[in-house]
PDB file of C-alpha atoms in Angstrom:
ATOM      1  CA  UNK A   1      12.590 -10.933 -13.304  1.00 56.00           C
ATOM      2  CA  UNK A   2       9.863 -13.525 -12.844  1.00 78.00           C
ATOM      3  CA  UNK A   3       7.151 -11.677 -10.950  1.00 90.00           C
ATOM      4  CA  UNK A   4       3.608 -12.763 -11.740  1.00 95.00           C
ATOM      5  CA  UNK A   5       1.037 -10.036 -12.368  1.00 97.00           C
ATOM      6  CA  UNK A   6      -2.747 -10.391 -12.377  1.00 98.00           C
ATOM      7  CA  UNK A   7      -4.397  -8.027 -14.895  1.00 98.00           C
ATOM      8  CA  UNK A   8      -8.032  -7.268 -14.026  1.00 97.00           C
ATOM      9  CA  UNK A   9      -9.930  -5.369 -16.734  1.00 97.00           C
ATOM     10  CA  UNK A  10     -13.020  -6.029 -18.840  1.00 95.00           C
ATOM     11  CA  UNK A  11     -11.649  -4.211 -21.902  1.00 94.00           C
ATOM     12  CA  UNK A  12      -9.966  -6.743 -24.175  1.00 95.00           C
ATOM     13  CA  UNK A  13      -7.828  -4.072 -25.861  1.00 95.00           C
ATOM     14  CA  UNK A  14      -6.427  -2.916 -22.501  1.00 95.00           C
ATOM     15  CA  UNK A  15      -5.734  -6.497 -21.400  1.00 96.00           C
ATOM     16  CA  UNK A  16      -3.983  -7.296 -24.686  1.00 96.00           C
ATOM     17  CA  UNK A  17      -1.862  -4.123 -24.486  1.00 96.00           C
ATOM     18  CA  UNK A  18      -0.826  -4.742 -20.886  1.00 96.00           C
ATOM     19  CA  UNK A  19      -0.202  -8.457 -21.330  1.00 96.00           C
ATOM     20  CA  UNK A  20       2.033  -7.929 -24.374  1.00 96.00           C
ATOM     21  CA  UNK A  21       4.134  -5.185 -22.797  1.00 95.00           C
ATOM     22  CA  UNK A  22       4.427  -6.797 -19.360  1.00 96.00           C
ATOM     23  CA  UNK A  23       5.568 -10.113 -20.798  1.00 95.00           C
ATOM     24  CA  UNK A  24       7.984  -8.266 -23.075  1.00 93.00           C
ATOM     25  CA  UNK A  25       9.403  -6.626 -19.915  1.00 93.00           C
ATOM     26  CA  UNK A  26       9.963 -10.046 -18.330  1.00 93.00           C
ATOM     27  CA  UNK A  27       6.863 -10.451 -16.155  1.00 95.00           C
ATOM     28  CA  UNK A  28       4.471 -13.398 -16.312  1.00 95.00           C
ATOM     29  CA  UNK A  29       0.758 -12.572 -16.426  1.00 97.00           C
ATOM     30  CA  UNK A  30      -2.669 -13.888 -15.614  1.00 97.00           C
ATOM     31  CA  UNK A  31      -5.997 -12.252 -16.489  1.00 97.00           C
ATOM     32  CA  UNK A  32      -9.429 -11.728 -14.921  1.00 97.00           C
ATOM     33  CA  UNK A  33     -12.258  -9.930 -16.721  1.00 97.00           C
ATOM     34  CA  UNK A  34     -14.574  -9.144 -13.793  1.00 97.00           C
ATOM     35  CA  UNK A  35     -14.361  -8.495 -10.051  1.00 96.00           C
ATOM     36  CA  UNK A  36     -15.569 -11.905  -8.895  1.00 96.00           C
ATOM     37  CA  UNK A  37     -13.102 -13.715 -11.142  1.00 97.00           C
ATOM     38  CA  UNK A  38     -10.342 -11.486  -9.758  1.00 97.00           C
ATOM     39  CA  UNK A  39     -11.254 -12.441  -6.194  1.00 96.00           C
ATOM     40  CA  UNK A  40     -11.393 -16.154  -7.014  1.00 96.00           C
ATOM     41  CA  UNK A  41      -7.965 -16.037  -8.629  1.00 96.00           C
ATOM     42  CA  UNK A  42      -6.376 -13.881  -5.920  1.00 95.00           C
ATOM     43  CA  UNK A  43      -7.748 -16.165  -3.199  1.00 93.00           C
ATOM     44  CA  UNK A  44      -6.449 -19.275  -4.942  1.00 93.00           C
ATOM     45  CA  UNK A  45      -3.129 -18.146  -6.436  1.00 93.00           C
ATOM     46  CA  UNK A  46      -0.192 -16.058  -5.300  1.00 92.00           C
ATOM     47  CA  UNK A  47       0.620 -12.943  -7.328  1.00 95.00           C
ATOM     48  CA  UNK A  48       3.399 -10.404  -6.966  1.00 93.00           C
ATOM     49  CA  UNK A  49       1.293  -7.534  -8.315  1.00 96.00           C
ATOM     50  CA  UNK A  50      -2.302  -6.761  -9.351  1.00 97.00           C
ATOM     51  CA  UNK A  51      -3.406  -4.230 -11.967  1.00 97.00           C
ATOM     52  CA  UNK A  52      -7.034  -3.510 -11.115  1.00 96.00           C
ATOM     53  CA  UNK A  53      -9.571  -1.535 -13.155  1.00 93.00           C
ATOM     54  CA  UNK A  54     -11.966   0.619 -11.134  1.00 91.00           C
ATOM     55  CA  UNK A  55     -15.141  -0.131 -13.133  1.00 90.00           C
ATOM     56  CA  UNK A  56     -15.661  -3.882 -13.515  1.00 94.00           C
ATOM     57  CA  UNK A  57     -18.632  -6.206 -14.067  1.00 94.00           C
ATOM     58  CA  UNK A  58     -19.939  -8.147 -11.037  1.00 94.00           C
ATOM     59  CA  UNK A  59     -17.878  -6.188  -8.482  1.00 94.00           C
ATOM     60  CA  UNK A  60     -15.989  -2.901  -8.859  1.00 92.00           C
ATOM     61  CA  UNK A  61     -12.305  -2.397  -8.169  1.00 92.00           C
ATOM     62  CA  UNK A  62     -12.812  -0.689  -4.807  1.00 90.00           C
ATOM     63  CA  UNK A  63     -14.783  -3.669  -3.477  1.00 93.00           C
ATOM     64  CA  UNK A  64     -12.218  -6.093  -4.890  1.00 95.00           C
ATOM     65  CA  UNK A  65      -9.434  -4.185  -3.139  1.00 92.00           C
ATOM     66  CA  UNK A  66     -11.381  -4.144   0.139  1.00 90.00           C
ATOM     67  CA  UNK A  67     -11.867  -7.918  -0.111  1.00 92.00           C
ATOM     68  CA  UNK A  68      -8.158  -8.485  -0.690  1.00 92.00           C
ATOM     69  CA  UNK A  69      -7.120  -6.442   2.324  1.00 88.00           C
ATOM     70  CA  UNK A  70      -9.807  -7.919   4.598  1.00 86.00           C
ATOM     71  CA  UNK A  71      -8.432 -11.350   3.738  1.00 86.00           C
ATOM     72  CA  UNK A  72      -4.828 -10.326   4.468  1.00 82.00           C
ATOM     73  CA  UNK A  73      -3.835 -10.441   0.795  1.00 87.00           C
ATOM     74  CA  UNK A  74      -1.216  -7.691   0.736  1.00 84.00           C
ATOM     75  CA  UNK A  75      -0.267  -7.958  -2.935  1.00 90.00           C
ATOM     76  CA  UNK A  76       0.514  -4.464  -4.310  1.00 91.00           C
ATOM     77  CA  UNK A  77      -2.386  -2.987  -6.310  1.00 93.00           C
ATOM     78  CA  UNK A  78      -2.251  -0.412  -9.109  1.00 93.00           C
ATOM     79  CA  UNK A  79      -5.755   0.955  -9.754  1.00 90.00           C
ATOM     80  CA  UNK A  80      -6.768   1.988 -13.284  1.00 91.00           C
ATOM     81  CA  UNK A  81      -9.444   4.636 -13.844  1.00 86.00           C
ATOM     82  CA  UNK A  82     -10.966   6.233 -16.923  1.00 82.00           C
ATOM     83  CA  UNK A  83     -10.407   9.971 -17.185  1.00 66.00           C
ATOM     84  CA  UNK A  84     -14.100  10.761 -16.659  1.00 62.00           C
ATOM     85  CA  UNK A  85     -14.641   8.362 -13.737  1.00 62.00           C
ATOM     86  CA  UNK A  86     -15.105   9.582 -10.191  1.00 63.00           C
ATOM     87  CA  UNK A  87     -12.139   8.435  -8.134  1.00 63.00           C
ATOM     88  CA  UNK A  88     -11.079   9.733  -4.746  1.00 65.00           C
ATOM     89  CA  UNK A  89      -7.380   8.905  -4.634  1.00 68.00           C
ATOM     90  CA  UNK A  90      -7.265   9.198  -0.842  1.00 69.00           C
ATOM     91  CA  UNK A  91     -10.179   6.765  -0.466  1.00 71.00           C
ATOM     92  CA  UNK A  92      -8.586   4.390  -2.966  1.00 72.00           C
ATOM     93  CA  UNK A  93      -5.243   4.425  -1.191  1.00 71.00           C
ATOM     94  CA  UNK A  94      -6.853   4.232   2.226  1.00 73.00           C
ATOM     95  CA  UNK A  95      -8.638   0.976   1.374  1.00 78.00           C
ATOM     96  CA  UNK A  96      -5.381  -0.561   0.209  1.00 80.00           C
ATOM     97  CA  UNK A  97      -4.461   0.446  -3.351  1.00 85.00           C
ATOM     98  CA  UNK A  98      -0.802   1.409  -3.711  1.00 83.00           C
ATOM     99  CA  UNK A  99      -1.112   3.758  -6.675  1.00 83.00           C
ATOM    100  CA  UNK A 100      -3.431   4.684  -9.513  1.00 83.00           C
ATOM    101  CA  UNK A 101      -3.236   5.612 -13.186  1.00 86.00           C
ATOM    102  CA  UNK A 102      -5.728   7.349 -15.440  1.00 86.00           C
ATOM    103  CA  UNK A 103      -6.565   5.907 -18.860  1.00 87.00           C
ATOM    104  CA  UNK A 104      -5.271   6.330 -21.488  1.00 87.00           C
ATOM    105  CA  UNK A 105      -1.794   5.525 -20.219  1.00 90.00           C
ATOM    106  CA  UNK A 106       1.588   4.596 -21.610  1.00 92.00           C
ATOM    107  CA  UNK A 107       2.642   0.954 -21.107  1.00 92.00           C
ATOM    108  CA  UNK A 108       6.095   2.284 -20.197  1.00 92.00           C
ATOM    109  CA  UNK A 109       4.548   4.318 -17.372  1.00 91.00           C
ATOM    110  CA  UNK A 110       2.665   1.267 -16.091  1.00 93.00           C
ATOM    111  CA  UNK A 111       5.873  -0.776 -16.026  1.00 93.00           C
ATOM    112  CA  UNK A 112       7.784   2.059 -14.338  1.00 90.00           C
ATOM    113  CA  UNK A 113       5.103   2.341 -11.641  1.00 88.00           C
ATOM    114  CA  UNK A 114       5.107  -1.430 -11.081  1.00 91.00           C
ATOM    115  CA  UNK A 115       8.888  -1.564 -10.705  1.00 88.00           C
ATOM    116  CA  UNK A 116       8.889   1.414  -8.326  1.00 83.00           C
ATOM    117  CA  UNK A 117       6.184  -0.131  -6.122  1.00 83.00           C
ATOM    118  CA  UNK A 118       7.891  -3.534  -6.084  1.00 84.00           C
ATOM    119  CA  UNK A 119      11.203  -1.915  -5.097  1.00 78.00           C
ATOM    120  CA  UNK A 120       9.484  -0.036  -2.310  1.00 71.00           C
ATOM    121  CA  UNK A 121       7.634  -3.032  -0.913  1.00 68.00           C
ATOM    122  CA  UNK A 122      10.591  -5.435  -0.941  1.00 65.00           C
ATOM    123  CA  UNK A 123      12.315  -5.127   2.438  1.00 54.00           C
ATOM    124  CA  UNK A 124      15.976  -6.102   2.231  1.00 44.00           C
ATOM    125  CA  UNK A 125      17.407  -9.115   3.987  1.00 41.00           C
ATOM    126  CA  UNK A 126      19.371  -6.858   6.326  1.00 46.00           C
ATOM    127  CA  UNK A 127      16.195  -5.089   7.406  1.00 49.00           C
ATOM    128  CA  UNK A 128      14.337  -8.373   7.749  1.00 50.00           C
ATOM    129  CA  UNK A 129      16.534  -9.531  10.628  1.00 55.00           C
ATOM    130  CA  UNK A 130      16.493  -6.194  12.404  1.00 77.00           C
ATOM    131  CA  UNK A 131      13.702  -5.825  14.914  1.00 85.00           C
ATOM    132  CA  UNK A 132      13.037  -2.394  16.383  1.00 91.00           C
ATOM    133  CA  UNK A 133      12.028  -1.815  19.984  1.00 92.00           C
ATOM    134  CA  UNK A 134      10.454   1.447  21.127  1.00 94.00           C
ATOM    135  CA  UNK A 135       8.986   1.462  24.610  1.00 92.00           C
ATOM    136  CA  UNK A 136       6.680  -1.566  24.916  1.00 93.00           C
ATOM    137  CA  UNK A 137       6.439  -1.819  21.137  1.00 94.00           C
ATOM    138  CA  UNK A 138       8.525  -4.370  19.213  1.00 94.00           C
ATOM    139  CA  UNK A 139       8.424  -4.170  15.412  1.00 92.00           C
ATOM    140  CA  UNK A 140       9.173  -7.211  13.234  1.00 89.00           C
ATOM    141  CA  UNK A 141       9.884  -6.078   9.639  1.00 85.00           C
ATOM    142  CA  UNK A 142      10.039  -9.586   8.217  1.00 78.00           C
ATOM    143  CA  UNK A 143       6.475 -10.337   9.428  1.00 79.00           C
ATOM    144  CA  UNK A 144       4.868  -6.930   8.888  1.00 82.00           C
ATOM    145  CA  UNK A 145       3.730  -7.198  12.497  1.00 86.00           C
ATOM    146  CA  UNK A 146       4.437  -5.698  15.893  1.00 92.00           C
ATOM    147  CA  UNK A 147       3.913  -6.723  19.510  1.00 94.00           C
ATOM    148  CA  UNK A 148       2.957  -4.474  22.382  1.00 92.00           C
ATOM    149  CA  UNK A 149       3.024  -5.934  25.884  1.00 87.00           C
ATOM    150  CA  UNK A 150       3.106  -9.418  24.278  1.00 84.00           C
ATOM    151  CA  UNK A 151      -0.066  -8.667  22.299  1.00 91.00           C
ATOM    152  CA  UNK A 152       0.226  -9.237  18.556  1.00 92.00           C
ATOM    153  CA  UNK A 153      -0.684  -6.248  16.383  1.00 92.00           C
ATOM    154  CA  UNK A 154      -1.447  -6.577  12.681  1.00 86.00           C
ATOM    155  CA  UNK A 155      -1.411  -3.871  10.033  1.00 86.00           C
ATOM    156  CA  UNK A 156      -2.175  -3.267   6.406  1.00 83.00           C
ATOM    157  CA  UNK A 157       1.004  -3.097   4.352  1.00 81.00           C
ATOM    158  CA  UNK A 158       0.878   0.695   4.099  1.00 84.00           C
ATOM    159  CA  UNK A 159       0.220   1.103   7.833  1.00 88.00           C
ATOM    160  CA  UNK A 160       3.235  -1.074   8.564  1.00 89.00           C
ATOM    161  CA  UNK A 161       5.486   0.695   6.075  1.00 88.00           C
ATOM    162  CA  UNK A 162       4.577   4.029   7.667  1.00 92.00           C
ATOM    163  CA  UNK A 163       5.174   2.655  11.162  1.00 94.00           C
ATOM    164  CA  UNK A 164       8.494   1.146  10.107  1.00 92.00           C
ATOM    165  CA  UNK A 165       9.654   4.370   8.473  1.00 92.00           C
ATOM    166  CA  UNK A 166       8.728   6.445  11.526  1.00 95.00           C
ATOM    167  CA  UNK A 167      10.449   3.945  13.820  1.00 94.00           C
ATOM    168  CA  UNK A 168      13.563   3.843  11.635  1.00 90.00           C
ATOM    169  CA  UNK A 169      13.747   7.640  11.979  1.00 92.00           C
ATOM    170  CA  UNK A 170      12.954   7.770  15.687  1.00 93.00           C
ATOM    171  CA  UNK A 171      13.278  11.212  17.284  1.00 94.00           C
ATOM    172  CA  UNK A 172      13.330  12.937  13.886  1.00 95.00           C
ATOM    173  CA  UNK A 173      10.541  15.280  12.822  1.00 95.00           C
ATOM    174  CA  UNK A 174       9.190  14.131   9.452  1.00 95.00           C
ATOM    175  CA  UNK A 175       6.939  16.309   7.355  1.00 92.00           C
ATOM    176  CA  UNK A 176       3.827  14.908   5.714  1.00 90.00           C
ATOM    177  CA  UNK A 177       5.434  15.510   2.314  1.00 87.00           C
ATOM    178  CA  UNK A 178       8.506  13.528   3.397  1.00 87.00           C
ATOM    179  CA  UNK A 179       6.299  10.641   4.515  1.00 89.00           C
ATOM    180  CA  UNK A 180       4.323  10.731   1.273  1.00 84.00           C
ATOM    181  CA  UNK A 181       7.514  10.573  -0.743  1.00 81.00           C
ATOM    182  CA  UNK A 182       9.100   7.820   1.354  1.00 82.00           C
ATOM    183  CA  UNK A 183       6.109   5.532   1.927  1.00 84.00           C
ATOM    184  CA  UNK A 184       3.911   6.201  -1.091  1.00 77.00           C
ATOM    185  CA  UNK A 185       6.607   7.398  -3.520  1.00 69.00           C
ATOM    186  CA  UNK A 186       4.046   9.522  -5.334  1.00 62.00           C
ATOM    187  CA  UNK A 187       3.364  13.198  -5.985  1.00 55.00           C
ATOM    188  CA  UNK A 188       0.056  14.045  -4.328  1.00 50.00           C
ATOM    189  CA  UNK A 189       0.323  17.759  -5.108  1.00 48.00           C
ATOM    190  CA  UNK A 190       0.185  18.718  -1.447  1.00 54.00           C
ATOM    191  CA  UNK A 191      -2.759  16.448  -0.589  1.00 65.00           C
ATOM    192  CA  UNK A 192      -1.462  14.935   2.644  1.00 76.00           C
ATOM    193  CA  UNK A 193      -4.750  13.612   4.056  1.00 81.00           C
ATOM    194  CA  UNK A 194      -3.656  10.055   3.378  1.00 82.00           C
ATOM    195  CA  UNK A 195      -0.753  10.453   5.845  1.00 89.00           C
ATOM    196  CA  UNK A 196      -3.057  11.770   8.564  1.00 90.00           C
ATOM    197  CA  UNK A 197      -5.523   8.928   7.983  1.00 88.00           C
ATOM    198  CA  UNK A 198      -2.814   6.283   8.315  1.00 91.00           C
ATOM    199  CA  UNK A 199      -1.278   7.937  11.392  1.00 95.00           C
ATOM    200  CA  UNK A 200      -4.753   7.871  12.945  1.00 93.00           C
ATOM    201  CA  UNK A 201      -5.046   4.145  12.178  1.00 91.00           C
ATOM    202  CA  UNK A 202      -1.621   3.476  13.694  1.00 95.00           C
ATOM    203  CA  UNK A 203      -2.502   5.377  16.856  1.00 96.00           C
ATOM    204  CA  UNK A 204      -5.659   3.309  17.267  1.00 94.00           C
ATOM    205  CA  UNK A 205      -3.477   0.198  17.315  1.00 94.00           C
ATOM    206  CA  UNK A 206      -0.429   1.266  19.340  1.00 95.00           C
ATOM    207  CA  UNK A 207      -1.407   4.187  21.576  1.00 95.00           C
ATOM    208  CA  UNK A 208      -2.926   3.655  25.054  1.00 93.00           C
ATOM    209  CA  UNK A 209      -4.862   6.897  24.556  1.00 94.00           C
ATOM    210  CA  UNK A 210      -5.274   8.199  21.004  1.00 93.00           C
ATOM    211  CA  UNK A 211      -6.089  11.693  22.312  1.00 93.00           C
ATOM    212  CA  UNK A 212      -2.747  11.836  24.141  1.00 94.00           C
ATOM    213  CA  UNK A 213      -0.321   9.865  21.939  1.00 95.00           C
ATOM    214  CA  UNK A 214       2.978   8.843  23.486  1.00 95.00           C
ATOM    215  CA  UNK A 215       4.569   7.073  20.491  1.00 96.00           C
ATOM    216  CA  UNK A 216       3.666   9.139  17.423  1.00 97.00           C
ATOM    217  CA  UNK A 217       3.675  12.823  18.317  1.00 96.00           C
ATOM    218  CA  UNK A 218       2.198  15.571  16.166  1.00 96.00           C
ATOM    219  CA  UNK A 219       4.646  18.443  15.775  1.00 94.00           C
ATOM    220  CA  UNK A 220       2.373  21.355  14.987  1.00 91.00           C
ATOM    221  CA  UNK A 221       3.088  22.999  11.660  1.00 89.00           C
ATOM    222  CA  UNK A 222       5.822  20.480  10.835  1.00 91.00           C
ATOM    223  CA  UNK A 223       4.645  16.876  10.796  1.00 94.00           C
ATOM    224  CA  UNK A 224       5.130  13.791  12.975  1.00 96.00           C
ATOM    225  CA  UNK A 225       7.818  12.322  15.197  1.00 96.00           C
ATOM    226  CA  UNK A 226       8.090   8.858  16.748  1.00 96.00           C
ATOM    227  CA  UNK A 227       9.793   8.641  20.096  1.00 95.00           C
ATOM    228  CA  UNK A 228      10.193   6.486  23.200  1.00 92.00           C
ATOM    229  CA  UNK A 229       7.257   7.075  25.548  1.00 89.00           C
ATOM    230  CA  UNK A 230       8.113   8.937  28.719  1.00 77.00           C
TER     231      UNK A 230
END
């Protein structure tokens, strides 16, 4: 294990705790103490994972995450929040965070979450060479991209992972809970809005008419199904 993790937090005690335990677990670490420093480092260096506090000097974690995704930096992000801080998990995940934890937390839980997210976001070599074609849509797993009628489509990592999962299970009805478990690997206690939001984003990119989708069908009362357009 040699993944490099950027820790972004303005609390020295939190940084020290995370740095010690992550390095003990075999990761290498770097540190930023405010949002602007985090952006400078993420723009300049390549990281395998970012632990990002919500409340930061100079720029908060939400704005940092938005900047990363706008600049096509798809590094997985684990957001940290204090127990009494306002945090809409759907908003946080929609703008590109992969997961979140509430302080105080166990270092073991942080490491477990990191490993789970890294496993989920690492596409295997076998999958990398397997393109998927559905109608006029060609999906390239190794590039996190797709083409439709020779037009290149780009996605956030989560949008692509959802698209890829739906395509890999073409013609199967998948419930929102199934998609949450497979793509986000997290218990949202029945809050499936994040799935609907991402399906809406996918339809805007791949459907000729979002009001009459031909690729990703809504199966009322059940979930979603991807199929060849007819």
